[in-house]
mmCIF file of C-alpha atoms in Angstrom:
data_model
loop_
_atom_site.group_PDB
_atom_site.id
_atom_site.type_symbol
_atom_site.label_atom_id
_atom_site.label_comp_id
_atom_site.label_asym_id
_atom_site.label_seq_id
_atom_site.Cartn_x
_atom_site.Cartn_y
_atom_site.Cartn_z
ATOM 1 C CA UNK F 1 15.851 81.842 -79.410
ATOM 2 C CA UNK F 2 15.870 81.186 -75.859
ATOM 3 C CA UNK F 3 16.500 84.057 -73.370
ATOM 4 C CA UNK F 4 19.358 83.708 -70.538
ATOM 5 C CA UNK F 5 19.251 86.820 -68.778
ATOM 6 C CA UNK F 6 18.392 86.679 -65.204
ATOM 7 C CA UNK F 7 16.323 89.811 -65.450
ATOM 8 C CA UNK F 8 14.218 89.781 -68.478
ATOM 9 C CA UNK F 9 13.142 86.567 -67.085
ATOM 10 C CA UNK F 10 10.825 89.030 -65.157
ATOM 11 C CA UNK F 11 7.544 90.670 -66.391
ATOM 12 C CA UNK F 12 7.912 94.726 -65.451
ATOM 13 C CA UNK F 13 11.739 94.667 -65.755
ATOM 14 C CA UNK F 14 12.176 95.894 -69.168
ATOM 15 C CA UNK F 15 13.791 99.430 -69.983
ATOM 16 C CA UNK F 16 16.361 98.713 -66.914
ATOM 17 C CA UNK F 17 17.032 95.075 -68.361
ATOM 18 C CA UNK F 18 17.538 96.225 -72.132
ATOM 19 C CA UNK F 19 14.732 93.929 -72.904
ATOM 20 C CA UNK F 20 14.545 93.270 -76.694
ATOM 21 C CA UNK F 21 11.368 93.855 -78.911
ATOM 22 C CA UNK F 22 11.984 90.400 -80.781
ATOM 23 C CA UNK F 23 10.301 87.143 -79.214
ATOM 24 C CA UNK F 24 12.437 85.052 -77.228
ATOM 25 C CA UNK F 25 11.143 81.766 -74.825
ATOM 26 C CA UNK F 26 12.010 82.250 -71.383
ATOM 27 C CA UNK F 27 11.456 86.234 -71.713
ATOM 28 C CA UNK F 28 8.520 87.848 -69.292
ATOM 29 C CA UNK F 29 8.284 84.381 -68.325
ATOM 30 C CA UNK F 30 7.863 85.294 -64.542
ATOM 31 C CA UNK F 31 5.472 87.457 -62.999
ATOM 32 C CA UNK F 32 6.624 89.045 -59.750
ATOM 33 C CA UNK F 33 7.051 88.718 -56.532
ATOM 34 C CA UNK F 34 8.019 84.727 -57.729
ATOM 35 C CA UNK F 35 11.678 83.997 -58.011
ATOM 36 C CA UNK F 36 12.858 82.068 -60.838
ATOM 37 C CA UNK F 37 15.960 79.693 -59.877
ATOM 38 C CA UNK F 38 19.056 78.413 -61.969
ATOM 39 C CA UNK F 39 17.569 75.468 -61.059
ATOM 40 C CA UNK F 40 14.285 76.351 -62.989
ATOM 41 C CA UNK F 41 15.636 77.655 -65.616
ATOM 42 C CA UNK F 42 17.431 74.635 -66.286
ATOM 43 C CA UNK F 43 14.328 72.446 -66.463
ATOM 44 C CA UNK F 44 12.368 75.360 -69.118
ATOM 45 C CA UNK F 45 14.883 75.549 -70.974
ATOM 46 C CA UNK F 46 16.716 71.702 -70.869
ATOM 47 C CA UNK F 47 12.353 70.680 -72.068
ATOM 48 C CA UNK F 48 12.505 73.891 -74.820
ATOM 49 C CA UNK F 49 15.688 72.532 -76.330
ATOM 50 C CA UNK F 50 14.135 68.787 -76.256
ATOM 51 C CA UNK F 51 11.453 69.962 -78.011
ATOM 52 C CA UNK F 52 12.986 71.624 -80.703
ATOM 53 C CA UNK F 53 16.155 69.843 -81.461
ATOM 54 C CA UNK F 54 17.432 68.284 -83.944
ATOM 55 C CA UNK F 55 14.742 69.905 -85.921
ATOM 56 C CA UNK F 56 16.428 73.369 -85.659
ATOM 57 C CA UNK F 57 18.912 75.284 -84.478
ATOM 58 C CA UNK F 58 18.167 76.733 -80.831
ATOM 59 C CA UNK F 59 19.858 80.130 -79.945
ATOM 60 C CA UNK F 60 20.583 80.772 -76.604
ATOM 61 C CA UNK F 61 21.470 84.520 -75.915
ATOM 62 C CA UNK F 62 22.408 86.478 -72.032
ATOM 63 C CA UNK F 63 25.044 86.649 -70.262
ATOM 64 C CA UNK F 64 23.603 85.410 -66.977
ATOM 65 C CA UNK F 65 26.917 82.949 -65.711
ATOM 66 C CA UNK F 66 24.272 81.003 -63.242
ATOM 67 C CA UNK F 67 21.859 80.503 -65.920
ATOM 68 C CA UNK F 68 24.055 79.280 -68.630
ATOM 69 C CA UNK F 69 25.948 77.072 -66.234
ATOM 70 C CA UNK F 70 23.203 75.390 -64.853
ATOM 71 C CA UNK F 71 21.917 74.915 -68.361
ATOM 72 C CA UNK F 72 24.910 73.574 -69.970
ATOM 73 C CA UNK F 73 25.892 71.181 -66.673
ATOM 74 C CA UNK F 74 22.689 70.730 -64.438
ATOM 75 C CA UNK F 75 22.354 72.572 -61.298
ATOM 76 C CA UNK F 76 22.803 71.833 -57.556
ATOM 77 C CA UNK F 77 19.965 69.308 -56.008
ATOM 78 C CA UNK F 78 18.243 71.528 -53.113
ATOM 79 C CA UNK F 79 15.226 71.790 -51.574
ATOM 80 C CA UNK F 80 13.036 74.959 -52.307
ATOM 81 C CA UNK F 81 12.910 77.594 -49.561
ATOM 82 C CA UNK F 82 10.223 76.725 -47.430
ATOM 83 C CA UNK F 83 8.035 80.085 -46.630
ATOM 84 C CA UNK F 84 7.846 79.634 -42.803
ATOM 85 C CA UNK F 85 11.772 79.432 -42.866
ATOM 86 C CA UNK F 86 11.818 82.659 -45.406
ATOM 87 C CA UNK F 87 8.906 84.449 -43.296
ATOM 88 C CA UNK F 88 11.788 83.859 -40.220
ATOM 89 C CA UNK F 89 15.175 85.201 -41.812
ATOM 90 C CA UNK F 90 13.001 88.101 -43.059
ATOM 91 C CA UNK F 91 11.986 88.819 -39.818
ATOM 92 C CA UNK F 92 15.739 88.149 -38.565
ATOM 93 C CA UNK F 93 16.866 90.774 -42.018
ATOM 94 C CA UNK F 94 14.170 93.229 -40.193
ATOM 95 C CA UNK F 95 14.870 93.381 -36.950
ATOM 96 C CA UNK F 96 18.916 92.770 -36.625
ATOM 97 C CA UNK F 97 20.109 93.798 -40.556
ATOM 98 C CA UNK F 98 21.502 91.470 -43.454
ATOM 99 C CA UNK F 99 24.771 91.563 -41.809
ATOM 100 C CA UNK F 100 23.782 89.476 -38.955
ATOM 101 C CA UNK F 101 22.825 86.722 -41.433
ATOM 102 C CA UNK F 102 25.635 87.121 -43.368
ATOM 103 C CA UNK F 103 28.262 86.693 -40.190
ATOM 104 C CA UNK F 104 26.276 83.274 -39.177
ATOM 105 C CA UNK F 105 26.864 82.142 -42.317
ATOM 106 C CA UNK F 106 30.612 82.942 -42.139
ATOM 107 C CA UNK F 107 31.074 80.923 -39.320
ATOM 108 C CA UNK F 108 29.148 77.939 -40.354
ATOM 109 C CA UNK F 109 30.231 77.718 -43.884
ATOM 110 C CA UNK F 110 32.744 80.331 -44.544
ATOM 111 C CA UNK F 111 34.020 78.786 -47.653
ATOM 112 C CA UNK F 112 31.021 79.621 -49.507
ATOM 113 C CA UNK F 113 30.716 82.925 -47.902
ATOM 114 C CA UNK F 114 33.690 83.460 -48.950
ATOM 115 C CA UNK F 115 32.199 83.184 -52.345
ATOM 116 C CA UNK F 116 29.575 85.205 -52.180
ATOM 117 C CA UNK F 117 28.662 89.343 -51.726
ATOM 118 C CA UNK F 118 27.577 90.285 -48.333
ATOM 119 C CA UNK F 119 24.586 91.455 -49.676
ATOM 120 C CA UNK F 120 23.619 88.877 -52.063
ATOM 121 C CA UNK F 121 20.143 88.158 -49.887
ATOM 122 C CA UNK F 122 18.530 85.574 -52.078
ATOM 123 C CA UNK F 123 21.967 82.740 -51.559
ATOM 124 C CA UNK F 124 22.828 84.016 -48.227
ATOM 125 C CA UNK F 125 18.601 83.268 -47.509
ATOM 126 C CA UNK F 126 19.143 80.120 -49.047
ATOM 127 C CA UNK F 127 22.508 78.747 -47.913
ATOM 128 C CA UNK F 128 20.624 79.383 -44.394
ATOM 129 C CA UNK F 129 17.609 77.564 -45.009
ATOM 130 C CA UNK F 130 19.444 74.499 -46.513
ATOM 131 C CA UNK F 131 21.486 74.472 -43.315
ATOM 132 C CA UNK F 132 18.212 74.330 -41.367
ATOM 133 C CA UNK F 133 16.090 72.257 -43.372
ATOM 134 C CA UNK F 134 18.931 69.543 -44.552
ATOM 135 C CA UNK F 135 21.941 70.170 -42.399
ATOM 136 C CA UNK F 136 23.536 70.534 -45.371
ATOM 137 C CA UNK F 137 26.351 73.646 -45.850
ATOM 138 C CA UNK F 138 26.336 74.749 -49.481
ATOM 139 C CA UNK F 139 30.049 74.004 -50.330
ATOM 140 C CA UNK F 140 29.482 70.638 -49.277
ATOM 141 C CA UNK F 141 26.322 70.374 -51.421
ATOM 142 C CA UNK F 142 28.623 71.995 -54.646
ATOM 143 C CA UNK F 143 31.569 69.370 -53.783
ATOM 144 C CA UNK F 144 29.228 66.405 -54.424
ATOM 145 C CA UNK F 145 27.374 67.519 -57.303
ATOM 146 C CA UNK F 146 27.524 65.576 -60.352
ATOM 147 C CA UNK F 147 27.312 67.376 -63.525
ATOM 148 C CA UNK F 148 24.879 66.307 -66.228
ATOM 149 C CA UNK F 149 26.245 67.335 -69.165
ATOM 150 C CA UNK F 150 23.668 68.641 -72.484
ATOM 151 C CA UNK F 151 23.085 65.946 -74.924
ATOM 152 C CA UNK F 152 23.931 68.211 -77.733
ATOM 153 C CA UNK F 153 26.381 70.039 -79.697
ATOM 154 C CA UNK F 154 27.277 72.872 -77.994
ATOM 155 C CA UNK F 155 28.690 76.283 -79.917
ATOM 156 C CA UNK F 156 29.359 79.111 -77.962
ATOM 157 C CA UNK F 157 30.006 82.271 -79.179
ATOM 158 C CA UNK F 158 30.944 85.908 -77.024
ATOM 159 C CA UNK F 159 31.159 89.389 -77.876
ATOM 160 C CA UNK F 160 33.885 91.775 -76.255
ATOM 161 C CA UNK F 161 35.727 95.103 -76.969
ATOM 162 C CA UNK F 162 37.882 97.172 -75.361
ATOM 163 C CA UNK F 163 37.125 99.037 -72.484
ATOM 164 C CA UNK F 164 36.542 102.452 -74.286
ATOM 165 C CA UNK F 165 34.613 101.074 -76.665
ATOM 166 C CA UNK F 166 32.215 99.177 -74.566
ATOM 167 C CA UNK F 167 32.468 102.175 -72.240
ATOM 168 C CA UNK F 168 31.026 104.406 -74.881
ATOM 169 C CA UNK F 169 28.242 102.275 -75.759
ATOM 170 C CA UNK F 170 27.096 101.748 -71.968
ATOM 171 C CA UNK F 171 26.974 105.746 -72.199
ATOM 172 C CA UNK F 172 25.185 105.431 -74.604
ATOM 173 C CA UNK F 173 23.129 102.762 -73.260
ATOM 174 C CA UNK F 174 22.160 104.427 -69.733
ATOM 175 C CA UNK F 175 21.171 107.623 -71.220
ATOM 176 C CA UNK F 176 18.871 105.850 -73.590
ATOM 177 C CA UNK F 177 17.239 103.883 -70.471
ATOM 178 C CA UNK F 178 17.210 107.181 -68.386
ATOM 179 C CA UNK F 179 15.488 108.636 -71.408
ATOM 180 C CA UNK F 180 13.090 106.539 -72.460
ATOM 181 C CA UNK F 181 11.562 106.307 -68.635
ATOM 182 C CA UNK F 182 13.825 103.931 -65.942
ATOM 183 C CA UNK F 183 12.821 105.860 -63.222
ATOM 184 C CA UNK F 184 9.162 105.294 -63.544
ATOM 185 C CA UNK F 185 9.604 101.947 -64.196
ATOM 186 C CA UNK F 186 11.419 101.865 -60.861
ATOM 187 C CA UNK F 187 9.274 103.962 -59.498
ATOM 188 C CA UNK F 188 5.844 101.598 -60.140
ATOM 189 C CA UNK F 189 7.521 98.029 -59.262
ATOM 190 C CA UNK F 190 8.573 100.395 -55.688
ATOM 191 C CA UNK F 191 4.863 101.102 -55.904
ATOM 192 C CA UNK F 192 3.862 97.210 -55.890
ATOM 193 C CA UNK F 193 6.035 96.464 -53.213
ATOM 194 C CA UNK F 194 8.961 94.873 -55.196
ATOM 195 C CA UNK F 195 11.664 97.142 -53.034
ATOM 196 C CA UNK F 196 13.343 94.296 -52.028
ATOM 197 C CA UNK F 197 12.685 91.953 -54.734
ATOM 198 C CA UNK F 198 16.360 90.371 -56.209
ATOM 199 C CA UNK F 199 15.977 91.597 -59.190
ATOM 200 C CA UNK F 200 15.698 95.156 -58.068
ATOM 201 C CA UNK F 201 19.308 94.606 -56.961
ATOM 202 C CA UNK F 202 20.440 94.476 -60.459
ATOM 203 C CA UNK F 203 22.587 96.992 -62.589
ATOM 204 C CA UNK F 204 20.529 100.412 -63.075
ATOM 205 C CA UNK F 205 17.458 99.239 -60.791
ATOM 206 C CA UNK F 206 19.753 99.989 -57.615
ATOM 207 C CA UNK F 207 20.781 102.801 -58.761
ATOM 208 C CA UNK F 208 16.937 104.383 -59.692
ATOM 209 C CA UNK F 209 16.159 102.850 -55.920
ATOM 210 C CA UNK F 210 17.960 104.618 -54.303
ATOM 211 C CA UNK F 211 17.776 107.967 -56.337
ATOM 212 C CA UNK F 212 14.043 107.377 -55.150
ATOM 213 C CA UNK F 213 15.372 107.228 -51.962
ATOM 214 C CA UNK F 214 16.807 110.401 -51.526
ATOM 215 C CA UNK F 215 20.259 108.382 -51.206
ATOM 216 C CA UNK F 216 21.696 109.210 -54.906
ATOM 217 C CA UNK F 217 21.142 112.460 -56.428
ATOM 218 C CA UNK F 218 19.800 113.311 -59.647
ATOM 219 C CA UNK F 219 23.015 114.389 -61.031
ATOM 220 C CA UNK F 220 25.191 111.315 -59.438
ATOM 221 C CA UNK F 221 22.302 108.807 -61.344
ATOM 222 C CA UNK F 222 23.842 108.611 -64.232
ATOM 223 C CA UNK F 223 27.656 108.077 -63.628
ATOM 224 C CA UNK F 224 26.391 105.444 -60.955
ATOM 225 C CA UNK F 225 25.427 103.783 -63.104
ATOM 226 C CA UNK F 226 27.617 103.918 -65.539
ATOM 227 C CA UNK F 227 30.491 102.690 -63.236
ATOM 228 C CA UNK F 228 28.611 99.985 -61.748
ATOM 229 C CA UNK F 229 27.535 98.578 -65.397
ATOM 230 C CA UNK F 230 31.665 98.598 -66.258
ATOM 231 C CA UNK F 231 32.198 96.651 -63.052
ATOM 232 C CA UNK F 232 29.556 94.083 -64.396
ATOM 233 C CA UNK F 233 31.308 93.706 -67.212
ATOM 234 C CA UNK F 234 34.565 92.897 -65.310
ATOM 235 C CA UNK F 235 33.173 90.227 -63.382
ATOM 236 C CA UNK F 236 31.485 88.950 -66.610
ATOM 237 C CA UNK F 237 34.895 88.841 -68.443
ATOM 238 C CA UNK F 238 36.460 87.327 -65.514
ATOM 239 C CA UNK F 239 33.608 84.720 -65.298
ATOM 240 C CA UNK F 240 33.704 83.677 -69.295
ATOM 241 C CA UNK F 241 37.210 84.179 -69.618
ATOM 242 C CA UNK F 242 37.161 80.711 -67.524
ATOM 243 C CA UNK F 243 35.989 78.624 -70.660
ATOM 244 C CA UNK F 244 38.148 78.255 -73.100
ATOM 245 C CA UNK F 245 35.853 76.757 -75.840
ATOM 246 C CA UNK F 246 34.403 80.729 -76.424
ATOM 247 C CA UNK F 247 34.856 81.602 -79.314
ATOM 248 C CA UNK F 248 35.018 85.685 -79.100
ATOM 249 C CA UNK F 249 34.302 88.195 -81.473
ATOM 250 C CA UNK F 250 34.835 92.188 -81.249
ATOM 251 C CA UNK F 251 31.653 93.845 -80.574
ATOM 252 C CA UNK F 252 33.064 95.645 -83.712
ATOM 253 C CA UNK F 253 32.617 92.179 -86.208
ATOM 254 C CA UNK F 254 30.019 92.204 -89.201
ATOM 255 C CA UNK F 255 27.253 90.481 -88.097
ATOM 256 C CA UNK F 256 26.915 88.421 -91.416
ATOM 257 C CA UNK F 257 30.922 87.563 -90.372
ATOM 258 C CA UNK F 258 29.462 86.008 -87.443
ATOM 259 C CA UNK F 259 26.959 84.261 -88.749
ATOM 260 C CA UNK F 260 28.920 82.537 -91.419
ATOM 261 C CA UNK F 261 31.578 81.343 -88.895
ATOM 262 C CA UNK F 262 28.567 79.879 -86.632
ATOM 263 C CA UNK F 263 27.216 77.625 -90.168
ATOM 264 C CA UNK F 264 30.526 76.553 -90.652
ATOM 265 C CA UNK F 265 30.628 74.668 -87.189
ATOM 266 C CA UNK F 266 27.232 73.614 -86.801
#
């Protein structure tokens, strides 16, 4: 099984990420403060899938839209970041706030701005530096890309539920987190200087950062979290709900149910 979640790519980020016990490739694959790319993960994991097909059957399991995008159809050709242009927007992020960044990049490529959250650091950082380095804008880069398209049969299968019942188990899920130790967790990556690190922007890490903080309370934790994990899974729906060759199954569906309807197609 390959991984394709966008934080358990990361070595540290476990109890906040859900990170399972069995062995996936692609899973604690990075060690902090490196940032692993949609672009990188479509190289591991386009060489893992050479490797083992046809000889098996390869699994590919998250819900991370960038990852499985550029996996399935290639991902944009850019130049990596170089660190004397990330050393001066961090400076820039210091000294005048993420804001200022952001509103440059509004007015010289508001389309993709347009597409992205004001406080998304990593693209707004690297829409910036492409500008700089390339004189490319990022919408123009997306425009001209040409997909490259898996050699391979290509199943995909997604799990869903209603609202109250995938409310219930994210209760369920953020107490267990809480529970079995989140805010340490959060607490030692502060402690080796990962504070601003993407993935600490992430569902539950945000939250414990800025409990740490001072700037969320103890007793506000949990529901933040809570209602910002059932706002992830809006966007998700909204994002997956675009390809219609899913094939979804109620989070409710016998797993053997599943499994037989996945040998039937292969």
């Amino acid at each position: 099984m390959i991984n394709a979640d966008s934080v358990q790519v990361y070595k540290g980020f476990d109890i906040g990420s859900a990170k399972p016990r069995e062995k996936f490739y692609l899973l604690d694959h990075i060690t902090p403060p490196e940032i692993y790319t949609a672009g990188q993960y479509e190289k591991d994991a386009r060489s893992l899938l050479k490797k083992h097909l046809p000889h098996q059957v390869d699994l590919v399991v998250g819900g991370s839209g960038f990852y499985l995008q550029a996996l399935e159809k290639g991902c944009y050709p850019i130049s990596k970041m170089s660190s004397s242009i990330k050393k001066k927007l961090l400076e820039e992020e210091k000294e005048k706030g993420l804001s200022v960044l952001y509103q440059r990049l509004e007015e010289r490529d508001p389309e993709y701005a347009g597409k992205i959250h004001s406080h998304d650091r990593y693209r707004i950082f690297r829409a910036l530096s492409l500008m700089e380095t390339d004189s490319l804008k990022m919408s123009e880069v997306k425009k001209k890309f040409q997909t490259r398209k898996l050699p391979y049969k290509i199943i995909k299968l997604g799990i869903t539920g209603s609202s109250e019942v995938l409310r219930k188990r994210v209760e369920l899920r953020t107490k267990n987190m809480l529970a079995c130790g989140l805010v340490d967790e959060v607490r030692e990556l502060k402690r080796r200087g990962l504070e601003k690190f993407p993935a600490m922007q992430s569902v539950g890490y945000k939250e414990v950062l800025l409990y740490l903080d001072c700037k969320v309370t103890e007793e506000d934790l949990y529901d933040q979290i809570v209602q910002r994990t059932m706002s992830l899974i809006k966007k998700q729906k909204i994002w997956f709900k675009r390809d219609s060759s899913i094939r979804w199954y109620d989070c409710n569906t016998d797993y053997e149910e599943i499994l037989q309807d996945l040998q039937s197609k292969i």
